[in-house]
Coordinates of N, CA and C in Angstrom, one line a residue:
M1 N 206.8 41.0 175.7 CA 206.2 41.9 174.8 C 205.8 41.3 173.4
I2 N 204.6 41.4 173.0 CA 204.0 40.7 171.8 C 203.5 41.8 170.9
T3 N 203.6 41.6 169.6 CA 203.0 42.5 168.6 C 201.8 41.8 168.1
W4 N 200.7 42.5 168.0 CA 199.4 42.0 167.5 C 198.9 42.9 166.3
F5 N 198.0 42.3 165.6 CA 197.4 42.9 164.4 C 195.9 42.7 164.4
T6 N 195.2 43.8 164.1 CA 193.7 43.7 164.0 C 193.2 44.7 163.1
S7 N 191.9 44.7 162.8 CA 191.3 45.6 161.9 C 189.8 45.5 162.0
D8 N 189.2 46.6 161.5 CA 187.7 46.6 161.3 C 186.9 46.3 162.6
L9 N 187.3 46.9 163.7 CA 186.5 46.7 164.9 C 185.1 47.4 164.7
H10 N 185.0 48.5 164.0 CA 183.8 49.2 163.8 C 183.0 49.5 165.1
L11 N 183.8 49.9 166.1 CA 183.2 50.2 167.4 C 182.1 51.2 167.2
G12 N 180.9 51.0 167.8 CA 179.8 51.9 167.8 C 178.9 51.8 166.5
H13 N 179.3 50.9 165.6 CA 178.6 50.8 164.3 C 177.5 49.7 164.4
A14 N 176.3 50.1 164.7 CA 175.2 49.2 164.9 C 174.9 48.3 163.6
N15 N 175.0 48.9 162.5 CA 174.6 48.2 161.2 C 175.6 47.1 160.9
I16 N 176.9 47.2 161.4 CA 177.8 46.2 161.0 C 177.4 44.8 161.6
I17 N 176.6 44.8 162.6 CA 176.1 43.5 163.2 C 175.3 42.8 162.1
R18 N 174.5 43.5 161.4 CA 173.7 42.9 160.4 C 174.5 42.7 159.1
Y19 N 175.3 43.6 158.7 CA 176.1 43.5 157.5 C 177.0 42.3 157.5
C20 N 177.6 42.0 158.6 CA 178.6 41.0 158.7 C 178.1 39.8 159.6
D21 N 176.9 39.8 159.9 CA 176.3 38.7 160.7 C 177.1 38.5 162.0
R22 N 177.4 39.6 162.7 CA 178.1 39.4 164.0 C 177.2 38.9 165.1
P23 N 177.7 38.1 165.9 CA 176.8 37.4 166.9 C 176.5 38.2 168.2
F24 N 176.0 39.4 168.0 CA 175.7 40.3 169.1 C 174.3 40.9 168.9
A25 N 173.7 41.0 170.1 CA 172.3 41.5 170.0 C 172.1 43.0 169.7
N26 N 173.2 43.7 170.1 CA 173.1 45.2 169.9 C 174.5 45.8 170.0
V27 N 174.6 47.1 169.7 CA 175.9 47.7 169.6 C 176.6 47.7 171.0
A28 N 175.9 47.9 172.0 CA 176.5 47.9 173.4 C 177.2 46.6 173.7
E29 N 176.5 45.5 173.3 CA 177.0 44.1 173.6 C 178.3 43.9 172.7
M30 N 178.2 44.4 171.4 CA 179.4 44.2 170.5 C 180.6 45.0 171.1
N31 N 180.4 46.3 171.4 CA 181.5 47.1 172.0 C 182.1 46.4 173.2
R32 N 181.3 45.9 174.1 CA 181.8 45.3 175.3 C 182.6 44.1 175.0
A33 N 182.1 43.3 174.0 CA 182.8 42.0 173.6 C 184.1 42.3 173.0
L34 N 184.2 43.4 172.1 CA 185.4 43.7 171.4 C 186.5 44.2 172.4
V35 N 186.1 45.0 173.4 CA 187.0 45.5 174.4 C 187.5 44.3 175.2
D36 N 186.6 43.5 175.7 CA 186.9 42.4 176.6 C 187.8 41.4 175.9
R37 N 187.5 41.0 174.6 CA 188.3 40.0 173.9 C 189.7 40.6 173.6
W38 N 189.8 41.8 173.3 CA 191.1 42.5 173.1 C 191.9 42.3 174.4
N39 N 191.3 42.8 175.5 CA 192.1 42.8 176.8 C 192.3 41.4 177.4
E40 N 191.6 40.4 176.9 CA 191.9 39.1 177.4 C 193.3 38.6 176.9
V41 N 193.7 39.1 175.7 CA 195.0 38.6 175.1 C 196.1 39.6 175.1
V42 N 195.8 40.9 175.0 CA 196.8 41.9 174.9 C 197.3 42.4 176.3
G43 N 198.6 42.5 176.4 CA 199.2 42.9 177.7 C 199.5 44.4 177.6
A44 N 199.7 45.0 178.8 CA 199.9 46.5 178.8 C 201.2 46.9 178.1
D45 N 202.2 46.0 178.0 CA 203.4 46.3 177.3 C 203.5 45.9 175.8
D46 N 202.4 45.3 175.3 CA 202.3 44.8 174.0 C 202.0 46.0 173.0
T47 N 202.3 45.7 171.7 CA 202.0 46.7 170.7 C 200.9 46.1 169.8
V48 N 199.9 46.9 169.5 CA 198.8 46.5 168.6 C 198.7 47.4 167.4
W49 N 198.8 46.9 166.2 CA 198.6 47.6 165.0 C 197.1 47.4 164.6
V50 N 196.4 48.5 164.5 CA 195.0 48.5 164.1 C 195.0 49.0 162.7
L51 N 194.6 48.0 161.7 CA 194.7 48.4 160.3 C 193.4 48.9 159.8
G52 N 192.9 49.9 160.5 CA 191.8 50.7 160.0 C 190.4 50.4 160.4
D53 N 189.5 51.3 160.2 CA 188.1 51.2 160.5 C 187.9 50.8 162.0
H54 N 188.4 51.7 162.8 CA 188.3 51.5 164.3 C 187.0 51.8 164.9
A55 N 186.5 53.0 164.7 CA 185.3 53.5 165.4 C 184.4 54.2 164.5
M56 N 183.1 54.0 164.7 CA 182.1 54.6 163.9 C 180.9 55.0 164.8
G57 N 179.7 55.1 164.2 CA 178.6 55.5 165.0 C 178.7 56.8 165.6
P58 N 178.2 57.0 166.8 CA 178.4 58.2 167.6 C 179.9 58.3 168.0
I59 N 180.6 59.1 167.2 CA 182.1 59.0 167.2 C 182.7 59.4 168.6
V60 N 182.1 60.3 169.3 CA 182.6 60.8 170.6 C 182.6 59.6 171.5
E61 N 181.5 58.8 171.5 CA 181.4 57.7 172.4 C 182.2 56.5 172.0
S62 N 182.2 56.2 170.7 CA 182.9 55.0 170.2 C 184.4 55.2 170.2
L63 N 184.9 56.3 169.8 CA 186.3 56.6 169.9 C 186.9 56.6 171.3
A64 N 186.0 57.0 172.2 CA 186.5 57.0 173.7 C 186.8 55.6 174.2
L65 N 186.2 54.6 173.6 CA 186.5 53.2 174.0 C 187.9 52.8 173.8
T66 N 188.7 53.5 172.9 CA 190.1 53.3 172.7 C 190.9 53.2 174.0
A67 N 190.5 54.1 174.9 CA 191.3 54.2 176.1 C 191.2 53.0 177.0
Q68 N 190.1 52.2 176.8 CA 189.9 51.0 177.6 C 190.8 49.8 177.0
L69 N 191.4 49.9 175.8 CA 192.1 48.9 175.2 C 193.6 48.9 175.6
K70 N 194.1 47.7 176.1 CA 195.5 47.6 176.5 C 196.5 47.8 175.4
G71 N 197.7 48.1 175.8 CA 198.8 48.1 174.8 C 199.1 49.5 174.2
Y72 N 200.2 49.5 173.5 CA 200.7 50.6 172.7 C 200.0 50.5 171.3
K73 N 199.1 51.4 171.1 CA 198.2 51.2 169.9 C 198.6 52.1 168.8
I74 N 198.8 51.5 167.6 CA 199.1 52.2 166.4 C 197.9 52.1 165.4
L75 N 197.4 53.2 165.0 CA 196.3 53.1 164.0 C 196.9 53.4 162.6
L76 N 196.7 52.4 161.7 CA 196.9 52.7 160.3 C 195.6 52.9 159.7
A77 N 195.3 54.2 159.4 CA 193.9 54.6 159.1 C 193.3 53.9 157.9
G78 N 192.0 53.6 158.0 CA 191.2 53.1 156.9 C 190.2 54.0 156.5
N79 N 189.4 53.7 155.5 CA 188.5 54.6 154.8 C 187.3 55.1 155.8
H80 N 187.0 54.3 156.8 CA 186.0 54.7 157.7 C 186.5 55.5 159.0
D81 N 187.9 55.7 159.0 CA 188.4 56.5 160.1 C 188.4 57.9 159.7
R82 N 188.0 58.8 160.6 CA 187.8 60.2 160.2 C 189.2 60.9 160.0
C83 N 190.2 60.3 160.5 CA 191.6 60.8 160.3 C 192.3 60.2 159.1
W84 N 191.6 59.5 158.2 CA 192.2 58.9 157.0 C 192.5 60.0 156.0
Y85 N 193.7 60.0 155.5 CA 194.1 61.0 154.5 C 193.2 61.1 153.3
G86 N 192.6 60.0 153.0 CA 191.7 59.9 151.8 C 190.5 60.9 151.9
H87 N 190.2 61.4 153.1 CA 189.1 62.3 153.3 C 189.6 63.8 153.1
G88 N 190.8 64.0 152.7 CA 191.3 65.3 152.4 C 191.7 66.1 153.6
P89 N 191.8 67.4 153.5 CA 192.3 68.3 154.6 C 191.5 68.1 155.9
K90 N 190.2 67.8 155.8 CA 189.4 67.7 157.0 C 189.9 66.6 157.9
S91 N 190.6 65.6 157.4 CA 191.1 64.5 158.2 C 192.2 65.0 159.2
E92 N 192.9 66.0 158.9 CA 194.0 66.5 159.7 C 193.5 66.9 161.1
I93 N 192.3 67.5 161.2 CA 191.8 68.0 162.5 C 191.5 66.8 163.4
W94 N 191.3 65.6 162.8 CA 190.9 64.4 163.6 C 192.1 63.7 164.1
I95 N 193.3 63.9 163.6 CA 194.5 63.2 164.1 C 194.7 63.4 165.5
E96 N 194.6 64.6 166.0 CA 194.8 64.9 167.4 C 193.7 64.2 168.3
R97 N 192.5 64.1 167.7 CA 191.4 63.5 168.5 C 191.6 62.0 168.7
Y98 N 192.2 61.4 167.6 CA 192.5 60.0 167.7 C 193.6 59.7 168.7
L99 N 194.6 60.6 168.7 CA 195.7 60.5 169.6 C 195.2 60.7 171.1
A100 N 194.4 61.7 171.2 CA 193.9 62.0 172.6 C 193.0 60.9 173.1
A101 N 192.4 60.1 172.2 CA 191.5 59.0 172.6 C 192.3 57.8 173.1
G102 N 193.6 57.7 172.7 CA 194.4 56.6 173.2 C 195.3 56.0 172.2
F103 N 195.4 56.4 171.0 CA 196.3 55.9 170.0 C 197.7 56.6 170.3
A104 N 198.8 55.8 170.2 CA 200.1 56.4 170.4 C 200.6 56.9 169.1
E105 N 200.2 56.4 168.0 CA 200.6 56.8 166.6 C 199.5 56.7 165.6
I106 N 199.5 57.6 164.7 CA 198.6 57.5 163.5 C 199.4 57.4 162.3
R107 N 199.2 56.3 161.5 CA 199.9 56.1 160.2 C 198.9 56.2 159.1
Q108 N 199.5 56.4 157.9 CA 198.6 56.4 156.7 C 199.3 55.6 155.6
G109 N 198.5 55.1 154.7 CA 199.0 54.4 153.5 C 199.5 53.1 153.8
T110 N 200.6 52.7 153.0 CA 201.2 51.4 153.2 C 202.5 51.5 154.1
Q111 N 202.6 50.6 155.0 CA 203.7 50.6 155.9 C 204.5 49.3 155.7
T112 N 205.8 49.3 156.0 CA 206.6 48.2 155.9 C 206.9 47.7 157.3
Y113 N 206.8 46.4 157.5 CA 207.1 45.8 158.9 C 208.1 44.7 158.7
D114 N 209.1 44.6 159.6 CA 210.0 43.6 159.6 C 209.5 42.5 160.5
M115 N 209.2 41.3 159.9 CA 208.7 40.2 160.7 C 209.7 39.1 160.6
G116 N 210.6 38.9 161.6 CA 211.6 37.8 161.6 C 212.5 37.9 160.4
G117 N 212.8 39.2 160.0 CA 213.7 39.4 158.9 C 213.1 39.4 157.5
R118 N 211.7 39.2 157.5 CA 211.0 39.2 156.2 C 210.2 40.5 156.1
K119 N 210.2 41.1 155.0 CA 209.5 42.4 154.7 C 208.0 42.1 154.5
I120 N 207.2 42.6 155.4 CA 205.7 42.5 155.3 C 205.1 43.8 155.1
L121 N 204.1 43.9 154.2 CA 203.4 45.2 154.0 C 202.2 45.2 154.9
L122 N 201.8 46.4 155.4 CA 200.6 46.6 156.1 C 199.8 47.7 155.4
N123 N 198.5 47.5 155.2 CA 197.6 48.5 154.7 C 196.2 48.1 155.1
H124 N 195.3 49.1 155.1 CA 193.9 48.8 155.4 C 193.4 47.9 154.3
F125 N 193.8 48.2 153.0 CA 193.2 47.6 151.9 C 194.1 46.4 151.4
P126 N 193.4 45.3 150.9 CA 194.2 44.3 150.2 C 194.6 44.7 148.8
Y127 N 195.5 43.9 148.2 CA 195.9 44.2 146.8 C 194.6 44.2 145.9
V128 N 193.8 43.2 146.0 CA 192.5 43.2 145.3 C 191.5 42.6 146.2
G129 N 190.2 42.9 145.9 CA 189.1 42.4 146.7 C 188.5 43.5 147.6
D130 N 187.3 43.3 148.0 CA 186.6 44.4 148.7 C 185.5 43.7 149.6
S131 N 184.9 44.5 150.5 CA 183.8 44.1 151.2 C 182.5 44.3 150.4
H132 N 182.6 45.0 149.3 CA 181.5 45.1 148.3 C 181.8 44.3 147.1
D133 N 180.9 44.3 146.1 CA 181.0 43.5 144.9 C 182.1 44.0 143.9
E134 N 182.5 45.2 144.1 CA 183.5 45.7 143.2 C 184.6 46.4 144.0
D135 N 185.8 46.4 143.5 CA 186.9 47.0 144.3 C 186.8 48.5 144.3
R136 N 187.0 49.1 145.4 CA 186.9 50.6 145.6 C 188.3 51.0 146.1
F137 N 188.5 52.4 146.1 CA 189.7 53.0 146.7 C 191.0 52.4 146.1
N138 N 190.9 52.2 144.8 CA 192.1 51.6 144.1 C 193.4 52.4 144.2
T139 N 193.3 53.7 144.3 CA 194.5 54.5 144.4 C 195.2 54.4 145.8
A140 N 194.4 53.9 146.8 CA 194.9 53.7 148.2 C 195.5 52.3 148.4
R141 N 195.3 51.4 147.5 CA 195.8 50.1 147.7 C 197.3 49.9 147.4
P142 N 197.9 49.0 148.1 CA 199.4 48.8 147.9 C 199.6 48.1 146.5
R143 N 200.8 48.3 146.0 CA 201.1 47.6 144.8 C 201.7 46.2 145.1
D144 N 201.2 45.2 144.4 CA 201.7 43.8 144.6 C 203.0 43.5 143.9
D145 N 204.1 43.6 144.6 CA 205.4 43.3 144.1 C 205.9 41.9 144.7
G146 N 205.0 41.1 145.2 CA 205.3 39.8 145.7 C 205.5 39.7 147.2
E147 N 205.3 40.8 147.9 CA 205.4 40.7 149.4 C 204.1 40.1 150.0
W148 N 204.2 39.6 151.2 CA 203.0 39.3 152.0 C 202.4 40.6 152.5
L149 N 201.1 40.6 152.6 CA 200.4 41.8 153.0 C 199.4 41.4 154.1
L150 N 199.4 42.2 155.2 CA 198.4 42.2 156.3 C 197.4 43.3 156.0
H151 N 196.1 43.0 156.1 CA 195.1 44.0 155.7 C 193.8 43.8 156.5
G152 N 192.9 44.6 156.2 CA 191.5 44.5 156.7 C 190.6 44.7 155.5
H153 N 189.5 45.5 155.8 CA 188.6 46.0 154.8 C 187.6 45.0 154.2
V154 N 188.0 43.7 154.1 CA 187.1 42.7 153.4 C 186.2 42.0 154.4
H155 N 186.3 42.3 155.7 CA 185.5 41.7 156.7 C 185.5 40.2 156.7
E156 N 184.4 39.6 156.4 CA 184.3 38.1 156.5 C 184.5 37.4 155.1
R157 N 184.9 38.2 154.1 CA 185.1 37.6 152.7 C 186.2 36.5 152.7
W158 N 187.3 36.7 153.4 CA 188.3 35.6 153.5 C 189.2 35.9 154.7
D159 N 189.8 34.8 155.2 CA 190.8 35.0 156.2 C 192.2 35.1 155.6
Q160 N 192.4 34.3 154.5 CA 193.7 34.4 153.8 C 193.4 34.2 152.3
N161 N 194.0 35.0 151.4 CA 193.8 34.8 150.0 C 195.2 35.0 149.4
D162 N 195.8 33.9 148.9 CA 197.1 33.9 148.4 C 198.1 34.5 149.5
R163 N 198.8 35.6 149.2 CA 199.7 36.2 150.2 C 199.0 37.3 151.0
M164 N 197.7 37.5 150.9 CA 197.0 38.5 151.6 C 196.4 37.9 152.9
I165 N 196.7 38.4 154.1 CA 196.2 37.9 155.3 C 195.3 38.9 155.9
N166 N 194.0 38.6 156.1 CA 193.1 39.5 156.7 C 193.1 39.4 158.2
V167 N 193.5 40.4 158.8 CA 193.6 40.4 160.3 C 192.3 41.0 161.0
G168 N 191.3 41.2 160.2 CA 190.0 41.8 160.7 C 189.3 40.9 161.7
V169 N 188.6 41.6 162.6 CA 188.0 40.8 163.7 C 187.0 39.8 163.3
D170 N 186.3 40.1 162.1 CA 185.3 39.2 161.7 C 185.8 37.8 161.4
V171 N 187.1 37.6 161.1 CA 187.6 36.3 160.8 C 188.6 35.8 161.9
R172 N 188.8 36.6 163.0 CA 189.7 36.3 164.0 C 189.1 36.2 165.4
N173 N 187.8 35.7 165.4 CA 187.1 35.5 166.7 C 187.1 36.8 167.5
F174 N 187.0 38.0 166.8 CA 186.9 39.3 167.4 C 188.0 39.6 168.4
R175 N 189.2 39.1 168.1 CA 190.4 39.4 168.9 C 191.5 39.8 167.9
P176 N 192.5 40.5 168.4 CA 193.7 40.8 167.7 C 194.5 39.4 167.4
M177 N 195.3 39.4 166.4 CA 196.0 38.3 165.9 C 197.5 38.5 166.3
P178 N 198.1 37.5 167.0 CA 199.5 37.7 167.4 C 200.5 37.5 166.2
E179 N 201.6 38.1 166.3 CA 202.6 38.0 165.2 C 203.0 36.5 165.0
T180 N 203.1 35.7 166.0 CA 203.5 34.3 165.9 C 202.5 33.6 165.0
E181 N 201.2 33.9 165.1 CA 200.2 33.2 164.3 C 200.4 33.7 162.8
V182 N 200.7 35.0 162.6 CA 200.9 35.5 161.2 C 202.1 34.7 160.6
M183 N 203.2 34.6 161.4 CA 204.4 34.0 160.9 C 204.1 32.5 160.5
A184 N 203.2 31.8 161.3 CA 202.9 30.5 161.0 C 202.1 30.4 159.6
L185 N 201.3 31.3 159.4 CA 200.5 31.3 158.1 C 201.5 31.5 156.9
I186 N 202.4 32.5 157.1 CA 203.4 32.8 156.1 C 204.3 31.5 155.8
A187 N 204.7 30.9 156.9 CA 205.5 29.7 156.7 C 204.8 28.6 156.0
A188 N 203.4 28.5 156.1 CA 202.6 27.5 155.4 C 202.5 27.8 154.0
G189 N 202.7 29.0 153.6 CA 202.7 29.4 152.2 C 201.3 30.0 151.7
P190 N 201.3 30.5 150.5 CA 200.1 31.2 150.0 C 198.9 30.2 150.1
A191 N 197.7 30.8 150.3 CA 196.5 30.0 150.3 C 195.7 30.2 149.0
P192 N 194.9 29.2 148.7 CA 194.1 29.4 147.4 C 193.0 30.5 147.7
P193 N 192.6 31.1 146.6 CA 191.6 32.2 146.7 C 190.3 31.6 147.3
P194 N 189.5 32.4 148.0 CA 188.2 31.9 148.5 C 187.2 31.8 147.4
P195 N 186.2 31.0 147.6 CA 185.1 31.0 146.6 C 184.4 32.3 146.4
N196 N 183.9 32.6 145.3 CA 183.1 33.8 145.0 C 181.9 33.8 145.9
P197 N 181.4 35.0 146.3 CA 180.2 35.1 147.1 C 179.0 34.3 146.6
D198 N 179.0 34.1 145.3 CA 177.8 33.3 144.8 C 178.1 31.8 144.8
G199 N 179.2 31.4 145.4 CA 179.5 30.0 145.6 C 180.3 29.4 144.4
S200 N 180.6 30.2 143.4 CA 181.3 29.6 142.2 C 182.8 29.6 142.5

């Protein structure tokens, strides 16, 4: 049994191909690749934490793809998930729909995870940084008290920035990331910040 981490699949979201320069001709090809690459590595008895932004586009179709993904799936909701508490009361009606689609659990906010005796934080959002040019959703971000953080949200902006590890598919070959790989990055220590988008 292995624990995996991933984020920002954006199943069904045609525009993400252009926004993040994903190597797919269309949304159907992207969806198929995301499902196939997940199932190539994840076993039926494994656990997968999805750190937000799972399905978009025609939501009935894209959310239904969850049932094709192996493992015990936990969604830590992100800003593009309709069940995210940041959307207010209307998010509550979606929780049952996400569970019915194949998630075993829906979580919100910052979660604590014990990784080999070390406290790791999980959140859709990093401490700082965004997929846009300015930080958004500041009230939903975790507080940086020195812990390592697994997150998504920034897409291809970085794979690791100091103690922030981006588990999003855009920097993980469109596959979930195993806990052993996360532990190896932590053992190697904090990484320098990535260059600014303008190259500076």
